[in-house]
Each structure stands twice: as C-alpha cells, then as structure tokens.
PDB file of C-alpha atoms in Angstrom:
ATOM      1  CA  MET A   1      31.151 -39.900   1.833  1.00 97.00           C
ATOM      2  CA  HIS A   2      31.876 -36.386   0.351  1.00 97.00           C
ATOM      3  CA  TRP A   3      33.844 -35.557  -2.840  1.00 97.00           C
ATOM      4  CA  HIS A   4      34.695 -32.092  -4.439  1.00 96.00           C
ATOM      5  CA  ARG A   5      36.604 -30.849  -7.526  1.00 96.00           C
ATOM      6  CA  GLY A   6      36.646 -27.054  -8.027  1.00 95.00           C
ATOM      7  CA  PRO A   7      33.398 -25.811  -8.190  1.00 97.00           C
ATOM      8  CA  LEU A   8      31.685 -29.481  -8.021  1.00 98.00           C
ATOM      9  CA  ARG A   9      30.137 -30.907  -4.734  1.00 98.00           C
ATOM     10  CA  VAL A  10      28.732 -34.345  -4.118  1.00 98.00           C
ATOM     11  CA  GLY A  11      27.868 -35.815  -0.897  1.00 98.00           C
ATOM     12  CA  ALA A  12      25.638 -39.332  -0.166  1.00 98.00           C
ATOM     13  CA  SER A  13      25.009 -40.860   3.338  1.00 98.00           C
ATOM     14  CA  LEU A  14      22.895 -44.170   4.327  1.00 98.00           C
ATOM     15  CA  TYR A  15      22.323 -45.146   7.510  1.00 98.00           C
ATOM     16  CA  HIS A  16      20.188 -47.916   9.694  1.00 98.00           C
ATOM     17  CA  VAL A  17      19.941 -47.728  13.613  1.00 98.00           C
ATOM     18  CA  ARG A  18      18.725 -49.829  15.643  1.00 98.00           C
ATOM     19  CA  TYR A  19      17.039 -49.042  19.113  1.00 97.00           C
ATOM     20  CA  ARG A  20      15.769 -50.783  21.965  1.00 96.00           C
ATOM     21  CA  ASP A  21      12.207 -49.445  23.773  1.00 94.00           C
ATOM     22  CA  PHE A  22      11.973 -46.870  21.384  1.00 96.00           C
ATOM     23  CA  ILE A  23       9.006 -44.367  22.651  1.00 96.00           C
ATOM     24  CA  TYR A  24       6.848 -43.223  20.195  1.00 96.00           C
ATOM     25  CA  LEU A  25       3.240 -41.813  20.559  1.00 96.00           C
ATOM     26  CA  ALA A  26       1.031 -44.052  18.723  1.00 96.00           C
ATOM     27  CA  ASP A  27      -2.346 -43.534  17.716  1.00 95.00           C
ATOM     28  CA  THR A  28      -5.083 -46.396  19.431  1.00 95.00           C
ATOM     29  CA  GLY A  29      -7.527 -45.845  16.853  1.00 93.00           C
ATOM     30  CA  ILE A  30      -9.849 -44.577  19.724  1.00 95.00           C
ATOM     31  CA  VAL A  31     -12.085 -41.535  19.428  1.00 95.00           C
ATOM     32  CA  ASP A  32     -13.102 -39.587  22.556  1.00 95.00           C
ATOM     33  CA  GLY A  33     -15.139 -36.665  22.156  1.00 89.00           C
ATOM     34  CA  GLY A  34     -14.237 -36.402  18.595  1.00 90.00           C
ATOM     35  CA  LEU A  35     -10.650 -36.738  19.041  1.00 90.00           C
ATOM     36  CA  GLY A  36      -8.696 -39.264  18.003  1.00 92.00           C
ATOM     37  CA  VAL A  37      -6.639 -40.813  21.276  1.00 95.00           C
ATOM     38  CA  ARG A  38      -3.317 -41.630  21.286  1.00 95.00           C
ATOM     39  CA  ALA A  39      -0.856 -42.907  23.800  1.00 95.00           C
ATOM     40  CA  TRP A  40       3.047 -43.177  24.930  1.00 95.00           C
ATOM     41  CA  ASN A  41       4.607 -46.473  23.605  1.00 94.00           C
ATOM     42  CA  GLN A  42       7.644 -48.294  23.506  1.00 93.00           C
ATOM     43  CA  ALA A  43       8.922 -50.690  21.197  1.00 94.00           C
ATOM     44  CA  ASP A  44      12.266 -51.410  19.462  1.00 96.00           C
ATOM     45  CA  ALA A  45      12.577 -50.619  16.263  1.00 97.00           C
ATOM     46  CA  ARG A  46      14.583 -49.717  13.173  1.00 98.00           C
ATOM     47  CA  PHE A  47      15.464 -46.596  11.002  1.00 98.00           C
ATOM     48  CA  THR A  48      16.696 -47.139   7.180  1.00 98.00           C
ATOM     49  CA  GLY A  49      17.566 -44.472   4.960  1.00 98.00           C
ATOM     50  CA  GLY A  50      19.741 -42.500   2.577  1.00 98.00           C
ATOM     51  CA  GLU A  51      20.494 -38.817   1.381  1.00 98.00           C
ATOM     52  CA  VAL A  52      21.991 -37.635  -1.254  1.00 98.00           C
ATOM     53  CA  GLU A  53      23.026 -34.150  -2.876  1.00 98.00           C
ATOM     54  CA  ALA A  54      24.661 -32.428  -5.906  1.00 98.00           C
ATOM     55  CA  GLU A  55      26.079 -28.795  -6.215  1.00 98.00           C
ATOM     56  CA  TRP A  56      27.839 -27.367  -8.968  1.00 98.00           C
ATOM     57  CA  THR A  57      28.591 -23.762  -9.913  1.00 98.00           C
ATOM     58  CA  PHE A  58      28.728 -23.735 -13.982  1.00 97.00           C
ATOM     59  CA  ILE A  59      29.581 -20.186 -14.486  1.00 97.00           C
ATOM     60  CA  ASP A  60      31.559 -17.699 -12.436  1.00 97.00           C
ATOM     61  CA  ASN A  61      32.092 -14.794 -14.026  1.00 96.00           C
ATOM     62  CA  ASP A  62      31.435 -10.911 -15.051  1.00 94.00           C
ATOM     63  CA  SER A  63      27.766 -11.749 -15.119  1.00 94.00           C
ATOM     64  CA  GLY A  64      27.962 -13.585 -11.485  1.00 96.00           C
ATOM     65  CA  ALA A  65      28.069 -16.962 -10.276  1.00 97.00           C
ATOM     66  CA  TRP A  66      25.590 -19.583 -11.293  1.00 98.00           C
ATOM     67  CA  THR A  67      25.115 -23.021  -9.133  1.00 98.00           C
ATOM     68  CA  THR A  68      22.460 -25.521  -9.533  1.00 98.00           C
ATOM     69  CA  ARG A  69      21.872 -28.219  -6.660  1.00 98.00           C
ATOM     70  CA  VAL A  70      19.417 -31.795  -6.537  1.00 98.00           C
ATOM     71  CA  PHE A  71      19.351 -33.643  -3.518  1.00 98.00           C
ATOM     72  CA  GLY A  72      17.106 -36.124  -2.239  1.00 98.00           C
ATOM     73  CA  ASP A  73      16.800 -38.395   0.653  1.00 98.00           C
ATOM     74  CA  ILE A  74      14.427 -41.129   2.041  1.00 98.00           C
ATOM     75  CA  VAL A  75      13.619 -43.184   6.150  1.00 98.00           C
ATOM     76  CA  ARG A  76      11.767 -45.877   6.678  1.00 98.00           C
ATOM     77  CA  GLY A  77      11.114 -46.485  10.253  1.00 98.00           C
ATOM     78  CA  ARG A  78       9.626 -49.803  11.447  1.00 97.00           C
ATOM     79  CA  LEU A  79       9.125 -51.280  14.616  1.00 97.00           C
ATOM     80  CA  ASP A  80      11.117 -54.297  15.014  1.00 94.00           C
ATOM     81  CA  GLY A  81       8.957 -56.496  17.395  1.00 90.00           C
ATOM     82  CA  GLU A  82       6.121 -59.286  16.738  1.00 91.00           C
ATOM     83  CA  GLY A  83       2.451 -59.386  18.002  1.00 91.00           C
ATOM     84  CA  THR A  84       0.743 -56.490  20.149  1.00 93.00           C
ATOM     85  CA  ARG A  85       0.470 -54.829  23.730  1.00 94.00           C
ATOM     86  CA  MET A  86      -2.760 -54.171  25.640  1.00 95.00           C
ATOM     87  CA  MET A  87      -2.980 -50.916  27.421  1.00 95.00           C
ATOM     88  CA  ASP A  88      -5.540 -49.188  29.858  1.00 95.00           C
ATOM     89  CA  ILE A  89      -6.249 -45.843  28.686  1.00 95.00           C
ATOM     90  CA  GLU A  90      -7.845 -43.127  31.017  1.00 94.00           C
ATOM     91  CA  VAL A  91      -9.096 -40.109  29.082  1.00 94.00           C
ATOM     92  CA  PRO A  92      -9.938 -37.815  31.774  1.00 93.00           C
ATOM     93  CA  HIS A  93     -13.406 -35.595  32.043  1.00 91.00           C
ATOM     94  CA  GLY A  94     -13.300 -32.894  34.560  1.00 89.00           C
ATOM     95  CA  ASP A  95     -14.174 -34.936  37.647  1.00 93.00           C
ATOM     96  CA  HIS A  96     -14.526 -38.804  35.900  1.00 94.00           C
ATOM     97  CA  ALA A  97     -12.115 -40.555  33.373  1.00 95.00           C
ATOM     98  CA  HIS A  98     -13.244 -42.441  30.209  1.00 95.00           C
ATOM     99  CA  HIS A  99     -11.667 -45.876  30.158  1.00 96.00           C
ATOM    100  CA  TYR A 100     -10.481 -47.754  27.110  1.00 96.00           C
ATOM    101  CA  VAL A 101      -7.856 -50.482  26.502  1.00 96.00           C
ATOM    102  CA  ALA A 102      -6.087 -49.870  23.138  1.00 95.00           C
ATOM    103  CA  GLU A 103      -4.297 -52.645  21.396  1.00 95.00           C
ATOM    104  CA  LEU A 104      -1.147 -51.692  19.981  1.00 95.00           C
ATOM    105  CA  ALA A 105       0.998 -53.137  17.471  1.00 92.00           C
ATOM    106  CA  LEU A 106       4.699 -54.266  17.801  1.00 93.00           C
ATOM    107  CA  ASP A 107       5.019 -54.351  13.967  1.00 95.00           C
ATOM    108  CA  GLY A 108       4.751 -53.044  11.180  1.00 96.00           C
ATOM    109  CA  HIS A 109       5.900 -48.871   9.950  1.00 97.00           C
ATOM    110  CA  LEU A 110       5.856 -46.227  12.740  1.00 97.00           C
ATOM    111  CA  PRO A 111       3.897 -43.363  12.550  1.00 97.00           C
ATOM    112  CA  ARG A 112       4.509 -40.029  11.062  1.00 97.00           C
ATOM    113  CA  ILE A 113       7.552 -40.963   8.878  1.00 98.00           C
ATOM    114  CA  ALA A 114       8.390 -38.088   6.342  1.00 98.00           C
ATOM    115  CA  PRO A 115       8.258 -39.062   2.664  1.00 98.00           C
ATOM    116  CA  ALA A 116      10.698 -39.321   0.239  1.00 98.00           C
ATOM    117  CA  ARG A 117      12.047 -36.123  -1.514  1.00 98.00           C
ATOM    118  CA  LEU A 118      13.354 -35.158  -4.298  1.00 98.00           C
ATOM    119  CA  GLY A 119      14.374 -31.283  -5.515  1.00 98.00           C
ATOM    120  CA  ALA A 120      16.753 -29.323  -7.327  1.00 98.00           C
ATOM    121  CA  GLU A 121      17.309 -25.341  -7.273  1.00 98.00           C
ATOM    122  CA  LEU A 122      18.686 -22.451  -9.281  1.00 98.00           C
ATOM    123  CA  ARG A 123      20.924 -19.930  -7.666  1.00 98.00           C
ATOM    124  CA  TRP A 124      22.096 -16.476  -9.288  1.00 98.00           C
ATOM    125  CA  ALA A 125      24.298 -14.387  -7.057  1.00 97.00           C
ATOM    126  CA  GLY A 126      25.886 -10.930  -8.270  1.00 95.00           C
ATOM    127  CA  ALA A 127      27.588  -7.685  -7.048  1.00 91.00           C
ATOM    128  CA  HIS A 128      24.923  -6.519  -5.512  1.00 94.00           C
ATOM    129  CA  TRP A 129      21.598  -8.848  -6.649  1.00 97.00           C
ATOM    130  CA  ARG A 130      21.162 -12.530  -6.028  1.00 97.00           C
ATOM    131  CA  ALA A 131      17.854 -14.518  -7.044  1.00 98.00           C
ATOM    132  CA  GLY A 132      17.018 -18.083  -6.785  1.00 98.00           C
ATOM    133  CA  LEU A 133      14.435 -20.871  -8.142  1.00 98.00           C
ATOM    134  CA  GLY A 134      13.436 -24.412  -6.844  1.00 98.00           C
ATOM    135  CA  ALA A 135      11.236 -26.847  -6.397  1.00 98.00           C
ATOM    136  CA  VAL A 136      10.811 -30.019  -4.298  1.00 98.00           C
ATOM    137  CA  ARG A 137       8.795 -32.951  -5.147  1.00 98.00           C
ATOM    138  CA  HIS A 138       7.625 -34.703  -1.277  1.00 98.00           C
ATOM    139  CA  ALA A 139       6.416 -38.122  -3.016  1.00 98.00           C
ATOM    140  CA  ARG A 140       3.053 -39.685  -1.526  1.00 98.00           C
ATOM    141  CA  GLN A 141       4.088 -41.638   1.923  1.00 98.00           C
ATOM    142  CA  ASP A 142       1.851 -45.059   2.368  1.00 97.00           C
ATOM    143  CA  ASP A 143       3.915 -46.674   4.316  1.00 97.00           C
ATOM    144  CA  VAL A 144       1.436 -45.684   7.540  1.00 97.00           C
ATOM    145  CA  ALA A 145       0.970 -46.970  10.674  1.00 96.00           C
ATOM    146  CA  ALA A 146      -2.061 -48.804  12.259  1.00 92.00           C
ATOM    147  CA  HIS A 147      -5.238 -46.578  12.189  1.00 93.00           C
ATOM    148  CA  GLU A 148      -2.884 -44.063  10.198  1.00 95.00           C
ATOM    149  CA  THR A 149      -3.889 -42.160   6.933  1.00 95.00           C
ATOM    150  CA  ALA A 150      -1.704 -42.013   3.847  1.00 97.00           C
ATOM    151  CA  THR A 151      -0.573 -38.580   2.349  1.00 98.00           C
ATOM    152  CA  PRO A 152      -0.790 -37.682  -1.059  1.00 98.00           C
ATOM    153  CA  GLY A 153       2.222 -36.492  -2.996  1.00 98.00           C
ATOM    154  CA  TYR A 154       2.774 -33.017  -3.681  1.00 98.00           C
ATOM    155  CA  THR A 155       5.264 -30.620  -5.328  1.00 98.00           C
ATOM    156  CA  LEU A 156       6.328 -27.067  -3.865  1.00 98.00           C
ATOM    157  CA  VAL A 157       7.575 -24.476  -6.000  1.00 98.00           C
ATOM    158  CA  HIS A 158       9.826 -21.064  -4.929  1.00 98.00           C
ATOM    159  CA  ALA A 159      11.355 -18.467  -5.993  1.00 98.00           C
ATOM    160  CA  ASN A 160      13.017 -15.480  -4.647  1.00 98.00           C
ATOM    161  CA  VAL A 161      15.047 -12.251  -5.451  1.00 98.00           C
ATOM    162  CA  ALA A 162      16.867  -9.844  -3.546  1.00 98.00           C
ATOM    163  CA  TRP A 163      18.895  -6.914  -4.044  1.00 97.00           C
ATOM    164  CA  HIS A 164      22.129  -5.844  -1.452  1.00 94.00           C
ATOM    165  CA  MET A 165      24.022  -2.825  -0.622  1.00 93.00           C
ATOM    166  CA  ASP A 166      26.923  -2.329   2.332  1.00 90.00           C
ATOM    167  CA  THR A 167      27.154   1.213   3.204  1.00 86.00           C
ATOM    168  CA  ALA A 168      30.487   2.818   4.251  1.00 82.00           C
ATOM    169  CA  ALA A 169      29.994   2.171   8.027  1.00 82.00           C
ATOM    170  CA  GLY A 170      29.885  -1.468   7.996  1.00 84.00           C
ATOM    171  CA  ASN A 171      26.254  -2.079   7.667  1.00 90.00           C
ATOM    172  CA  ALA A 172      23.901  -2.917   5.283  1.00 93.00           C
ATOM    173  CA  VAL A 173      20.551  -3.031   3.677  1.00 94.00           C
ATOM    174  CA  GLU A 174      18.857  -5.433   1.697  1.00 95.00           C
ATOM    175  CA  LEU A 175      15.327  -5.619  -0.371  1.00 98.00           C
ATOM    176  CA  PHE A 176      13.780  -9.239  -1.272  1.00 98.00           C
ATOM    177  CA  LEU A 177      10.654 -10.583  -2.444  1.00 98.00           C
ATOM    178  CA  ASN A 178      10.084 -14.264  -1.701  1.00 98.00           C
ATOM    179  CA  GLY A 179       7.877 -16.507  -3.451  1.00 98.00           C
ATOM    180  CA  SER A 180       6.568 -19.876  -1.883  1.00 98.00           C
ATOM    181  CA  ASN A 181       4.058 -22.702  -3.415  1.00 98.00           C
ATOM    182  CA  LEU A 182       3.911 -20.945  -6.307  1.00 98.00           C
ATOM    183  CA  LEU A 183       1.769 -23.817  -8.174  1.00 97.00           C
ATOM    184  CA  ASP A 184      -0.828 -23.139  -5.124  1.00 98.00           C
ATOM    185  CA  GLU A 185      -0.196 -26.888  -4.798  1.00 97.00           C
ATOM    186  CA  GLU A 186      -2.858 -28.632  -1.455  1.00 97.00           C
ATOM    187  CA  ALA A 187       0.477 -29.840   0.677  1.00 98.00           C
ATOM    188  CA  ARG A 188      -0.189 -31.884   3.711  1.00 97.00           C
ATOM    189  CA  VAL A 189       2.920 -32.388   5.209  1.00 97.00           C
ATOM    190  CA  HIS A 190       2.857 -36.529   6.725  1.00 98.00           C
ATOM    191  CA  THR A 191       5.041 -35.757   9.753  1.00 97.00           C
ATOM    192  CA  SER A 192       1.915 -33.234  11.464  1.00 96.00           C
ATOM    193  CA  PHE A 193      -0.604 -34.186  13.605  1.00 93.00           C
ATOM    194  CA  LEU A 194      -2.877 -31.811  12.090  1.00 93.00           C
ATOM    195  CA  LYS A 195      -2.456 -32.878   8.216  1.00 95.00           C
ATOM    196  CA  ASP A 196      -6.431 -34.262   7.910  1.00 92.00           C
ATOM    197  CA  LEU A 197      -7.616 -31.082   9.007  1.00 92.00           C
ATOM    198  CA  ALA A 198      -5.207 -28.399   7.684  1.00 94.00           C
ATOM    199  CA  PRO A 199      -3.014 -28.232   4.560  1.00 96.00           C
ATOM    200  CA  GLN A 200       0.186 -25.877   4.233  1.00 96.00           C
ATOM    201  CA  ALA A 201      -0.615 -22.303   3.261  1.00 96.00           C
ATOM    202  CA  GLY A 202      -1.111 -21.865  -0.560  1.00 97.00           C
ATOM    203  CA  ARG A 203       0.482 -19.880  -2.564  1.00 98.00           C
ATOM    204  CA  GLY A 204       2.310 -16.906  -0.922  1.00 98.00           C
ATOM    205  CA  VAL A 205       4.096 -14.137  -1.736  1.00 98.00           C
ATOM    206  CA  SER A 206       6.105 -11.602   0.979  1.00 98.00           C
ATOM    207  CA  ALA A 207       8.664  -8.205   0.253  1.00 98.00           C
ATOM    208  CA  GLY A 208      10.572  -6.451   3.188  1.00 98.00           C
ATOM    209  CA  VAL A 209      13.500  -4.414   3.907  1.00 97.00           C
ATOM    210  CA  ARG A 210      16.125  -6.189   6.197  1.00 94.00           C
ATOM    211  CA  ILE A 211      19.145  -3.776   7.712  1.00 92.00           C
ATOM    212  CA  LEU A 212      22.385  -5.520   9.053  1.00 89.00           C
ATOM    213  CA  PHE A 213      24.276  -4.113  11.666  1.00 87.00           C
TER     214      PHE A 213
END
C-alpha cells in the first residue's frame, strides 16, 4: 500500500511466503578442528513480515528543504516440517576425512534471520549544502535456530554534511564529512557468519572530495 499527498508519503507492505524444499545452510552443532561445521539442507519453510515507511517534507522555503523519515521492518522465518533428518557429513583433511552424522531439525526457526529494525532521520538540503542525522535501532534477535546464538540489540547513529558546487563546464565538486556509529556501540550483525567473532566497526569519521563529471 502506498499513499502520498503533497509533501507527505506513507507506504506499508505485509507478506507471507511459503517455499517447498527451501535450501538453507544449517548449523550442525559439530565442531571440527575448532571450526563449526555447516551443511546445506532442504525443508519446507515460510516467511512472514512487514515494512512501513513515512516521509514528510515539513519545511520547503528559502531556508532549504527539511525532511523527516521514519521506517521499520520485521521478518520471521520458520521451517514448516516435522521431526528431524539424519545427514552423513564428510569433512576432508588432506588424504583423509572425518565422518560425522548430524541430526537436522525440520521445524523451528531458520538461521541468520535479520532482527526487527526501527529508524528515523532528519535531512536538510539547501542551495549548496545538505546535512542529515539519523538513528536505527536493531532489536535483539533471540528467535534462533538450533545451535545458533542470540544477538543483542544495538542502536546505530549516523550523521553527514556536504557542500556541493556545479561548475560552468557542467561538472560538479563536492566536499563531504560522514560519521558512523557515533555512539560507538558494539554491533553484531545477526545475518553474519562472523557475528560471534567480530562486531561491526566502532565509531568512524570519513571526509573526502568527490568530482562529478
């Protein structure tokens, strides 16, 4: 669904999707040589979720255009079968292999499903300048698959400012300053295979020059 009137836009969507023999990478719970063993598996699955977004340009005059945006999304992914499946797994080690038997669930949560998000930002654009400030809250993800760890929630705050100038030749030059994760939060992305080993980068600031032609 989408609705707009003048400077206000609102959109929302809901979905429910079912798959037969959905292919995904399952955590087996087996550790070989200090590394977790995963196996491709197939099972019926269903995904349910929704998204919502609203954007409003509440000032647009000589001072510039001021726009605020809020958004959110959520998804749940579950296996749609029953019982378990036994799988033989061979882990190669040079001239030999280690043999394991894994028991994979055919129901329960799917692994590495993104948590719910809720965000807001404020943007301003003038004749040559623009700036923005925003924050996104990532919820805790504890709807996890077998052998998968939960991920704590975190909030990422970002800001940016830029100066833009068009040239007589039809090109443009832009100076920018961006800041990310300004609260220096420990953020572990639930969809990452490395989330338990390495978080996202901490507070960061970058500056530069862009030449557009």
